[in-house]
PDB file of C-alpha atoms in Angstrom:
ATOM      1  CA  MET A   1     -10.600 181.500 -32.984  1.00  0.00           C
ATOM      2  CA  ASP A   2      -6.948 182.084 -32.203  1.00  0.00           C
ATOM      3  CA  LYS A   3      -5.479 179.307 -34.546  1.00  0.00           C
ATOM      4  CA  VAL A   4      -0.945 179.066 -33.594  1.00  0.00           C
ATOM      5  CA  ALA A   5      -1.944 179.437 -29.221  1.00  0.00           C
ATOM      6  CA  LEU A   6      -4.463 176.650 -30.624  1.00  0.00           C
ATOM      7  CA  ARG A   7      -1.841 174.364 -32.830  1.00  0.00           C
ATOM      8  CA  PHE A   8       0.939 175.015 -29.865  1.00  0.00           C
ATOM      9  CA  LEU A   9      -1.295 172.946 -26.974  1.00  0.00           C
ATOM     10  CA  LEU A  10      -3.106 170.773 -29.421  1.00  0.00           C
ATOM     11  CA  ARG A  11       0.085 170.087 -30.411  1.00  0.00           C
ATOM     12  CA  GLU A  12       2.373 169.801 -26.772  1.00  0.00           C
ATOM     13  CA  ARG A  13      -0.040 167.569 -25.042  1.00  0.00           C
ATOM     14  CA  ARG A  14      -0.115 165.469 -28.198  1.00  0.00           C
ATOM     15  CA  ALA A  15       3.131 165.112 -27.747  1.00  0.00           C
ATOM     16  CA  LEU A  16       3.239 163.730 -24.242  1.00  0.00           C
ATOM     17  CA  ILE A  17       0.814 160.458 -25.380  1.00  0.00           C
ATOM     18  CA  ALA A  18       2.934 157.565 -26.005  1.00  0.00           C
ATOM     19  CA  PRO A  19       1.075 155.373 -28.914  1.00  0.00           C
ATOM     20  CA  GLU A  20       2.532 152.988 -26.627  1.00  0.00           C
ATOM     21  CA  SER A  21      -0.143 153.759 -23.641  1.00  0.00           C
ATOM     22  CA  HIS A  22      -2.868 153.003 -25.781  1.00  0.00           C
ATOM     23  CA  GLY A  23      -1.795 149.628 -27.308  1.00  0.00           C
ATOM     24  CA  LEU A  24      -0.779 151.349 -30.562  1.00  0.00           C
ATOM     25  CA  SER A  25       2.792 151.032 -32.066  1.00  0.00           C
ATOM     26  CA  ARG A  26       4.586 154.339 -33.471  1.00  0.00           C
ATOM     27  CA  PRO A  27       3.781 155.727 -36.619  1.00  0.00           C
ATOM     28  CA  ALA A  28       7.119 154.667 -39.079  1.00  0.00           C
ATOM     29  CA  ARG A  29       6.115 156.265 -42.431  1.00  0.00           C
ATOM     30  CA  GLN A  30       9.247 158.502 -42.993  1.00  0.00           C
ATOM     31  CA  GLY A  31       9.165 162.048 -42.428  1.00  0.00           C
ATOM     32  CA  ARG A  32       6.966 161.217 -39.080  1.00  0.00           C
ATOM     33  CA  ARG A  33       9.657 162.448 -36.468  1.00  0.00           C
ATOM     34  CA  ALA A  34       7.453 164.008 -34.084  1.00  0.00           C
ATOM     35  CA  PRO A  35       6.445 162.083 -31.042  1.00  0.00           C
ATOM     36  CA  GLY A  36       3.446 162.042 -29.262  1.00  0.00           C
ATOM     37  CA  LEU A  37       0.059 160.306 -30.621  1.00  0.00           C
ATOM     38  CA  SER A  38      -0.500 160.969 -34.408  1.00  0.00           C
ATOM     39  CA  GLN A  39      -3.988 162.852 -35.544  1.00  0.00           C
ATOM     40  CA  ALA A  40      -4.729 159.780 -37.262  1.00  0.00           C
ATOM     41  CA  GLN A  41      -4.326 157.352 -34.254  1.00  0.00           C
ATOM     42  CA  ILE A  42      -6.491 160.504 -32.161  1.00  0.00           C
ATOM     43  CA  ASP A  43      -9.108 159.921 -35.010  1.00  0.00           C
ATOM     44  CA  GLN A  44      -8.429 156.033 -34.410  1.00  0.00           C
ATOM     45  CA  LEU A  45      -8.085 156.064 -30.249  1.00  0.00           C
ATOM     46  CA  LEU A  46     -11.987 158.851 -29.497  1.00  0.00           C
ATOM     47  CA  HIS A  47     -14.204 156.848 -33.338  1.00  0.00           C
ATOM     48  CA  ARG A  48     -13.976 159.818 -34.880  1.00  0.00           C
ATOM     49  CA  ALA A  49     -14.332 160.611 -38.961  1.00  0.00           C
ATOM     50  CA  PRO A  50     -10.821 160.932 -41.166  1.00  0.00           C
ATOM     51  CA  ASP A  51      -9.380 164.487 -40.374  1.00  0.00           C
ATOM     52  CA  THR A  52     -11.626 165.383 -37.411  1.00  0.00           C
ATOM     53  CA  TYR A  53      -9.463 165.721 -35.292  1.00  0.00           C
ATOM     54  CA  GLY A  54      -5.889 167.171 -38.060  1.00  0.00           C
ATOM     55  CA  ARG A  55      -8.774 170.050 -38.118  1.00  0.00           C
ATOM     56  CA  LEU A  56      -9.571 171.053 -34.539  1.00  0.00           C
ATOM     57  CA  GLU A  57      -5.674 171.380 -34.718  1.00  0.00           C
ATOM     58  CA  SER A  58      -5.420 172.938 -37.527  1.00  0.00           C
ATOM     59  CA  GLY A  59      -7.836 175.308 -36.827  1.00  0.00           C
ATOM     60  CA  ARG A  60      -9.767 173.993 -40.065  1.00  0.00           C
ATOM     61  CA  TYR A  61     -12.999 173.043 -37.808  1.00  0.00           C
ATOM     62  CA  ALA A  62     -15.319 175.925 -36.958  1.00  0.00           C
ATOM     63  CA  ASN A  63     -17.279 176.005 -34.211  1.00  0.00           C
ATOM     64  CA  PRO A  64     -16.360 172.300 -32.677  1.00  0.00           C
ATOM     65  CA  PRO A  65     -18.750 170.522 -30.192  1.00  0.00           C
ATOM     66  CA  VAL A  66     -18.343 170.549 -26.663  1.00  0.00           C
ATOM     67  CA  ASP A  67     -18.173 166.122 -26.457  1.00  0.00           C
ATOM     68  CA  LEU A  68     -15.608 166.465 -29.381  1.00  0.00           C
ATOM     69  CA  LEU A  69     -13.492 168.682 -26.626  1.00  0.00           C
ATOM     70  CA  GLU A  70     -13.956 167.311 -23.803  1.00  0.00           C
ATOM     71  CA  ASP A  71     -13.093 163.488 -25.280  1.00  0.00           C
ATOM     72  CA  VAL A  72      -9.840 165.165 -26.713  1.00  0.00           C
ATOM     73  CA  ALA A  73      -9.385 167.120 -23.382  1.00  0.00           C
ATOM     74  CA  ARG A  74      -9.397 164.379 -21.950  1.00  0.00           C
ATOM     75  CA  LEU A  75      -7.389 161.746 -23.769  1.00  0.00           C
ATOM     76  CA  LEU A  76      -4.682 164.386 -23.257  1.00  0.00           C
ATOM     77  CA  GLY A  77      -5.232 163.820 -20.161  1.00  0.00           C
ATOM     78  CA  MET A  78      -5.453 168.009 -19.859  1.00  0.00           C
ATOM     79  CA  ASN A  79      -6.305 170.140 -16.779  1.00  0.00           C
ATOM     80  CA  GLU A  80      -8.849 172.697 -16.149  1.00  0.00           C
ATOM     81  CA  HIS A  81      -6.074 175.846 -17.084  1.00  0.00           C
ATOM     82  CA  GLU A  82      -5.680 173.917 -19.724  1.00  0.00           C
ATOM     83  CA  TRP A  83      -8.868 173.022 -20.274  1.00  0.00           C
ATOM     84  CA  VAL A  84     -10.161 176.295 -20.333  1.00  0.00           C
ATOM     85  CA  ALA A  85      -7.208 177.138 -22.689  1.00  0.00           C
ATOM     86  CA  LEU A  86      -8.575 174.255 -25.432  1.00  0.00           C
ATOM     87  CA  TRP A  87     -12.231 176.838 -25.039  1.00  0.00           C
ATOM     88  CA  ARG A  88     -10.759 180.519 -25.162  1.00  0.00           C
ATOM     89  CA  TYR A  89      -8.776 179.239 -28.680  1.00  0.00           C
ATOM     90  CA  ALA A  90     -11.130 176.750 -30.230  1.00  0.00           C
ATOM     91  CA  LEU A  91     -14.737 179.309 -29.645  1.00  0.00           C
ATOM     92  CA  GLY A  92     -13.555 182.313 -27.634  1.00  0.00           C
ATOM     93  CA  GLN A  93     -15.227 181.724 -24.788  1.00  0.00           C
ATOM     94  CA  ASP A  94     -14.682 180.011 -21.281  1.00  0.00           C
ATOM     95  CA  PRO A  95     -15.926 176.403 -20.471  1.00  0.00           C
ATOM     96  CA  PRO A  96     -19.528 175.885 -18.669  1.00  0.00           C
ATOM     97  CA  HIS A  97     -18.541 173.403 -16.910  1.00  0.00           C
ATOM     98  CA  PRO A  98     -14.904 171.409 -14.966  1.00  0.00           C
ATOM     99  CA  LEU A  99     -13.266 168.701 -17.676  1.00  0.00           C
ATOM    100  CA  ASN A 100     -13.011 167.114 -13.605  1.00  0.00           C
ATOM    101  CA  ALA A 101     -17.137 166.722 -12.645  1.00  0.00           C
ATOM    102  CA  ARG A 102     -15.343 166.795  -8.316  1.00  0.00           C
ATOM    103  CA  ALA A 103     -12.769 169.443 -10.187  1.00  0.00           C
ATOM    104  CA  GLY A 104     -12.102 171.970  -6.906  1.00  0.00           C
ATOM    105  CA  GLU A 105     -12.320 169.560  -3.744  1.00  0.00           C
ATOM    106  CA  ALA A 106      -7.711 170.083  -3.733  1.00  0.00           C
ATOM    107  CA  VAL A 107      -5.939 172.961  -4.271  1.00  0.00           C
ATOM    108  CA  PRO A 108      -1.990 172.898  -4.698  1.00  0.00           C
ATOM    109  CA  GLY A 109      -0.594 172.595  -1.520  1.00  0.00           C
ATOM    110  CA  THR A 110       1.860 176.481  -1.670  1.00  0.00           C
ATOM    111  CA  TRP A 111      -2.126 177.944  -0.967  1.00  0.00           C
ATOM    112  CA  GLN A 112      -0.722 177.094   2.498  1.00  0.00           C
ATOM    113  CA  LEU A 113       1.765 179.350   2.000  1.00  0.00           C
ATOM    114  CA  ALA A 114       0.557 182.127   0.552  1.00  0.00           C
ATOM    115  CA  LEU A 115      -1.993 182.065   3.414  1.00  0.00           C
ATOM    116  CA  ASP A 116      -0.252 182.174   6.203  1.00  0.00           C
ATOM    117  CA  GLY A 117       1.772 185.854   4.529  1.00  0.00           C
ATOM    118  CA  VAL A 118      -1.750 186.827   4.773  1.00  0.00           C
ATOM    119  CA  THR A 119      -2.120 189.503   7.334  1.00  0.00           C
ATOM    120  CA  HIS A 120      -5.616 189.534   7.504  1.00  0.00           C
ATOM    121  CA  MET A 121      -8.213 186.564   8.027  1.00  0.00           C
ATOM    122  CA  ALA A 122      -7.653 184.102   5.117  1.00  0.00           C
ATOM    123  CA  TYR A 123      -9.246 180.361   4.179  1.00  0.00           C
ATOM    124  CA  ILE A 124      -9.654 178.082   0.841  1.00  0.00           C
ATOM    125  CA  SER A 125     -12.172 176.209   1.356  1.00  0.00           C
ATOM    126  CA  ASP A 126     -14.006 173.343  -1.409  1.00  0.00           C
ATOM    127  CA  ARG A 127     -16.722 172.658  -4.033  1.00  0.00           C
ATOM    128  CA  SER A 128     -19.113 171.923  -0.919  1.00  0.00           C
ATOM    129  CA  TRP A 129     -16.864 174.340   1.095  1.00  0.00           C
ATOM    130  CA  ASN A 130     -15.060 171.303   3.318  1.00  0.00           C
ATOM    131  CA  LEU A 131     -12.399 173.810   4.975  1.00  0.00           C
ATOM    132  CA  LEU A 132      -8.467 172.848   3.179  1.00  0.00           C
ATOM    133  CA  ALA A 133      -6.295 175.671   3.546  1.00  0.00           C
ATOM    134  CA  TYR A 134      -6.572 178.478   6.466  1.00  0.00           C
ATOM    135  CA  ASN A 135      -4.258 180.860   8.565  1.00  0.00           C
ATOM    136  CA  GLU A 136      -4.151 182.028  12.326  1.00  0.00           C
ATOM    137  CA  PRO A 137      -5.519 184.928  11.900  1.00  0.00           C
ATOM    138  CA  PHE A 138      -8.541 183.132  10.506  1.00  0.00           C
ATOM    139  CA  ALA A 139      -8.811 180.716  13.587  1.00  0.00           C
ATOM    140  CA  ALA A 140      -8.024 183.761  15.942  1.00  0.00           C
ATOM    141  CA  LEU A 141     -11.141 184.091  14.980  1.00  0.00           C
ATOM    142  CA  PHE A 142     -12.852 181.603  16.216  1.00  0.00           C
ATOM    143  CA  PRO A 143     -14.184 181.005  20.252  1.00  0.00           C
ATOM    144  CA  GLY A 144     -11.454 178.225  21.657  1.00  0.00           C
ATOM    145  CA  ARG A 145      -9.244 178.351  18.110  1.00  0.00           C
ATOM    146  CA  ARG A 146     -12.375 176.115  17.057  1.00  0.00           C
ATOM    147  CA  VAL A 147     -11.829 176.037  13.522  1.00  0.00           C
ATOM    148  CA  PRO A 148     -15.214 174.327  11.550  1.00  0.00           C
ATOM    149  CA  ALA A 149     -14.318 171.175   9.322  1.00  0.00           C
ATOM    150  CA  ASN A 150     -17.411 173.030   6.661  1.00  0.00           C
ATOM    151  CA  VAL A 151     -17.805 176.609   6.993  1.00  0.00           C
ATOM    152  CA  MET A 152     -21.239 176.497   5.257  1.00  0.00           C
ATOM    153  CA  ARG A 153     -22.527 174.100   8.087  1.00  0.00           C
ATOM    154  CA  TRP A 154     -20.746 175.814  10.662  1.00  0.00           C
ATOM    155  CA  MET A 155     -23.012 179.171   9.376  1.00  0.00           C
ATOM    156  CA  THR A 156     -25.674 177.945   8.945  1.00  0.00           C
ATOM    157  CA  VAL A 157     -26.937 175.546  11.883  1.00  0.00           C
ATOM    158  CA  GLU A 158     -23.733 175.151  13.630  1.00  0.00           C
ATOM    159  CA  PRO A 159     -25.163 177.045  16.970  1.00  0.00           C
ATOM    160  CA  GLU A 160     -22.092 178.732  18.688  1.00  0.00           C
ATOM    161  CA  ALA A 161     -22.308 180.216  14.885  1.00  0.00           C
ATOM    162  CA  ARG A 162     -24.557 182.286  15.528  1.00  0.00           C
ATOM    163  CA  SER A 163     -22.944 184.553  18.631  1.00  0.00           C
ATOM    164  CA  VAL A 164     -20.040 184.595  16.493  1.00  0.00           C
ATOM    165  CA  LEU A 165     -21.697 185.774  13.557  1.00  0.00           C
ATOM    166  CA  ARG A 166     -23.932 189.448  15.542  1.00  0.00           C
ATOM    167  CA  HIS A 167     -27.863 189.414  13.430  1.00  0.00           C
ATOM    168  CA  TRP A 168     -26.682 185.914  11.789  1.00  0.00           C
ATOM    169  CA  GLU A 169     -31.092 185.673  11.088  1.00  0.00           C
ATOM    170  CA  THR A 170     -30.885 189.255   9.703  1.00  0.00           C
ATOM    171  CA  SER A 171     -27.305 190.073   8.823  1.00  0.00           C
ATOM    172  CA  TRP A 172     -26.283 186.514   7.000  1.00  0.00           C
ATOM    173  CA  ALA A 173     -28.710 183.535   6.584  1.00  0.00           C
ATOM    174  CA  PRO A 174     -30.357 185.189   4.072  1.00  0.00           C
ATOM    175  CA  LEU A 175     -27.040 185.719   2.618  1.00  0.00           C
ATOM    176  CA  VAL A 176     -25.291 182.493   3.029  1.00  0.00           C
ATOM    177  CA  LEU A 177     -28.654 180.153   2.524  1.00  0.00           C
ATOM    178  CA  PRO A 178     -29.117 181.102  -0.744  1.00  0.00           C
ATOM    179  CA  GLN A 179     -25.524 180.141  -2.117  1.00  0.00           C
ATOM    180  CA  LEU A 180     -26.327 176.543  -0.476  1.00  0.00           C
ATOM    181  CA  ARG A 181     -29.571 176.403  -2.670  1.00  0.00           C
ATOM    182  CA  ALA A 182     -27.549 177.695  -5.244  1.00  0.00           C
ATOM    183  CA  ALA A 183     -24.670 174.894  -4.701  1.00  0.00           C
ATOM    184  CA  ILE A 184     -27.278 172.234  -5.189  1.00  0.00           C
ATOM    185  CA  ALA A 185     -29.449 173.285  -7.540  1.00  0.00           C
ATOM    186  CA  ALA A 186     -25.631 173.308 -10.278  1.00  0.00           C
ATOM    187  CA  ASP A 187     -24.219 169.827  -7.938  1.00  0.00           C
ATOM    188  CA  PRO A 188     -27.991 168.436  -5.843  1.00  0.00           C
ATOM    189  CA  GLU A 189     -26.056 164.745  -5.592  1.00  0.00           C
ATOM    190  CA  ASP A 190     -23.574 166.351  -3.918  1.00  0.00           C
ATOM    191  CA  PRO A 191     -23.862 164.375  -0.963  1.00  0.00           C
ATOM    192  CA  THR A 192     -21.683 166.936   1.697  1.00  0.00           C
ATOM    193  CA  LEU A 193     -24.782 169.496   0.577  1.00  0.00           C
ATOM    194  CA  CYS A 194     -27.385 167.329   0.999  1.00  0.00           C
ATOM    195  CA  GLY A 195     -26.453 166.224   4.326  1.00  0.00           C
ATOM    196  CA  ILE A 196     -25.962 170.462   5.150  1.00  0.00           C
ATOM    197  CA  GLU A 197     -29.525 170.606   3.423  1.00  0.00           C
ATOM    198  CA  LYS A 198     -30.996 168.551   6.110  1.00  0.00           C
ATOM    199  CA  GLU A 199     -30.064 170.092   8.800  1.00  0.00           C
ATOM    200  CA  VAL A 200     -30.923 173.040   7.540  1.00  0.00           C
ATOM    201  CA  LEU A 201     -34.657 171.990   6.564  1.00  0.00           C
ATOM    202  CA  ASP A 202     -33.815 170.742  10.415  1.00  0.00           C
ATOM    203  CA  ASP A 203     -34.020 173.304  12.210  1.00  0.00           C
ATOM    204  CA  PRO A 204     -36.483 176.004  12.009  1.00  0.00           C
ATOM    205  CA  PRO A 205     -34.942 179.018  12.045  1.00  0.00           C
ATOM    206  CA  ALA A 206     -32.771 177.896   8.992  1.00  0.00           C
ATOM    207  CA  ALA A 207     -35.163 176.377   7.337  1.00  0.00           C
ATOM    208  CA  ARG A 208     -37.626 179.529   7.605  1.00  0.00           C
ATOM    209  CA  VAL A 209     -34.770 181.841   5.942  1.00  0.00           C
ATOM    210  CA  TYR A 210     -33.709 178.697   3.439  1.00  0.00           C
ATOM    211  CA  GLU A 211     -37.013 177.792   1.866  1.00  0.00           C
ATOM    212  CA  SER A 212     -37.621 182.124   1.988  1.00  0.00           C
ATOM    213  CA  ALA A 213     -34.286 182.474   0.154  1.00  0.00           C
ATOM    214  CA  ARG A 214     -33.761 185.317  -2.305  1.00  0.00           C
ATOM    215  CA  ALA A 215     -31.944 184.571  -5.759  1.00  0.00           C
ATOM    216  CA  TYR A 216     -27.765 184.222  -4.603  1.00  0.00           C
ATOM    217  CA  VAL A 217     -25.863 187.270  -4.616  1.00  0.00           C
ATOM    218  CA  HIS A 218     -22.449 187.041  -4.768  1.00  0.00           C
ATOM    219  CA  PRO A 219     -20.647 187.878  -1.447  1.00  0.00           C
ATOM    220  CA  ASP A 220     -17.057 189.084  -2.907  1.00  0.00           C
ATOM    221  CA  GLY A 221     -17.079 193.089  -1.384  1.00  0.00           C
ATOM    222  CA  SER A 222     -20.086 192.705   0.981  1.00  0.00           C
ATOM    223  CA  GLU A 223     -19.376 193.860   5.248  1.00  0.00           C
ATOM    224  CA  ARG A 224     -21.055 191.872   7.903  1.00  0.00           C
ATOM    225  CA  PRO A 225     -20.569 191.809  11.447  1.00  0.00           C
ATOM    226  CA  VAL A 226     -19.355 189.597  13.775  1.00  0.00           C
ATOM    227  CA  HIS A 227     -18.680 189.339  16.891  1.00  0.00           C
ATOM    228  CA  HIS A 228     -14.610 188.224  16.597  1.00  0.00           C
ATOM    229  CA  ALA A 229     -13.317 186.333  20.020  1.00  0.00           C
ATOM    230  CA  GLU A 230     -10.417 187.906  19.833  1.00  0.00           C
ATOM    231  CA  HIS A 231     -10.520 191.137  19.774  1.00  0.00           C
ATOM    232  CA  GLY A 232     -14.401 191.954  20.275  1.00  0.00           C
ATOM    233  CA  PRO A 233     -17.238 192.724  17.840  1.00  0.00           C
ATOM    234  CA  GLY A 234     -16.833 194.647  14.562  1.00  0.00           C
ATOM    235  CA  TRP A 235     -17.369 194.289  10.541  1.00  0.00           C
ATOM    236  CA  ILE A 236     -15.361 192.157   8.020  1.00  0.00           C
ATOM    237  CA  THR A 237     -15.714 192.573   4.838  1.00  0.00           C
ATOM    238  CA  VAL A 238     -16.070 189.839   2.445  1.00  0.00           C
ATOM    239  CA  CYS A 239     -13.696 189.695  -0.210  1.00  0.00           C
ATOM    240  CA  ALA A 240     -13.655 186.861  -2.516  1.00  0.00           C
ATOM    241  CA  ALA A 241     -11.939 184.495  -5.737  1.00  0.00           C
ATOM    242  CA  GLN A 242     -11.364 181.257  -7.177  1.00  0.00           C
ATOM    243  CA  PRO A 243      -7.760 179.390  -6.911  1.00  0.00           C
ATOM    244  CA  MET A 244      -7.731 179.603 -10.974  1.00  0.00           C
ATOM    245  CA  ALA A 245      -6.322 175.118 -10.697  1.00  0.00           C
ATOM    246  CA  ALA A 246      -9.357 174.061  -8.945  1.00  0.00           C
ATOM    247  CA  PRO A 247     -12.981 175.232 -10.350  1.00  0.00           C
ATOM    248  CA  ARG A 248     -15.457 175.801  -7.556  1.00  0.00           C
ATOM    249  CA  ALA A 249     -12.849 176.447  -4.982  1.00  0.00           C
ATOM    250  CA  ARG A 250     -12.605 179.517  -3.487  1.00  0.00           C
ATOM    251  CA  LEU A 251     -10.311 181.637  -1.086  1.00  0.00           C
ATOM    252  CA  LEU A 252     -12.490 184.162   1.342  1.00  0.00           C
ATOM    253  CA  ILE A 253      -9.830 187.499   2.620  1.00  0.00           C
ATOM    254  CA  LEU A 254     -11.878 188.556   5.472  1.00  0.00           C
ATOM    255  CA  PRO A 255     -10.320 192.252   6.840  1.00  0.00           C
ATOM    256  CA  PHE A 256     -11.576 192.905   9.906  1.00  0.00           C
ATOM    257  CA  ARG A 257     -13.060 196.122  11.154  1.00  0.00           C
ATOM    258  CA  ALA A 258     -14.012 196.386  15.039  1.00  0.00           C
ATOM    259  CA  GLY A 259     -17.043 198.535  16.247  1.00  0.00           C
ATOM    260  CA  GLU A 260     -19.621 198.318  16.975  1.00  0.00           C
ATOM    261  CA  HIS A 261     -21.141 200.431  13.736  1.00  0.00           C
ATOM    262  CA  HIS A 262     -21.224 199.755  10.168  1.00  0.00           C
ATOM    263  CA  SER A 263     -18.562 201.868   7.749  1.00  0.00           C
ATOM    264  CA  GLY A 264     -21.272 202.871   5.810  1.00  0.00           C
ATOM    265  CA  GLY A 265     -19.312 203.351   3.009  1.00  0.00           C
ATOM    266  CA  ARG A 266     -17.917 201.476   0.103  1.00  0.00           C
ATOM    267  CA  LEU A 267     -14.261 201.544  -1.134  1.00  0.00           C
ATOM    268  CA  ARG A 268     -13.298 203.205  -4.695  1.00  0.00           C
ATOM    269  CA  PRO A 269     -13.780 200.288  -7.332  1.00  0.00           C
ATOM    270  CA  LEU A 270      -9.864 199.709  -8.386  1.00  0.00           C
ATOM    271  CA  ARG A 271      -9.216 200.611 -12.488  1.00  0.00           C
ATOM    272  CA  ALA A 272      -6.419 200.874 -14.006  1.00  0.00           C
ATOM    273  CA  SER A 273      -4.804 204.852 -14.726  1.00  0.00           C
ATOM    274  CA  GLY A 274      -4.088 206.375 -17.641  1.00  0.00           C
TER     275      GLY A 274
END
């Protein structure tokens, strides 16, 4: 627990919430000049015993329960960054799930500027693999620059993909389809993912791989064969990351190397010197 950082985070967020916005009056007792909700008002709004929130903010609440952290974070209007910080300061670990169940559906618009500055193919997709942003090198990968609306659907069931993704049945499907299974296991109610799964099961080659899919392996660092629409056969290396403000969204940077044959080796891991 980091009591100092926890207290600063909660006080800062609490100060931004006007009591009047919750039908409460601003405490006027002598000596209290702090803006925002009082600690007692938070207990009142959350239907908690007196001093519950005060113990949390002061660092006197060892191992606060998940439901208390969720209630406090939502009342104080925390974003996903602050939600992660709250867990790290209060419990010394990352939260088990995003604060917002639909987190990962949007990213800040500045990400398009970032992608435009990347010379490799690069794109960002949301939690359901809907394409949010991409750069021109990524568009050039596709015949006629027809960029798909959903990357997962394109990779798994779109006929055109099987001419772009070389050796689809052995080099792509066994790695991509487990990602779909893992995503549906984490969010079985997602209508986009469920729709893609139905299309996969209706497609015999995809269904065959899907139904025998091995455990999901993160794609970061893997090299896969493609047929680039403008540069011909080659290989892309998958560099995967996640925008911090959008849990479950994905940033993919895909360096391309022309040629028929696999490079035969991996680059050494990057570590700090000294």
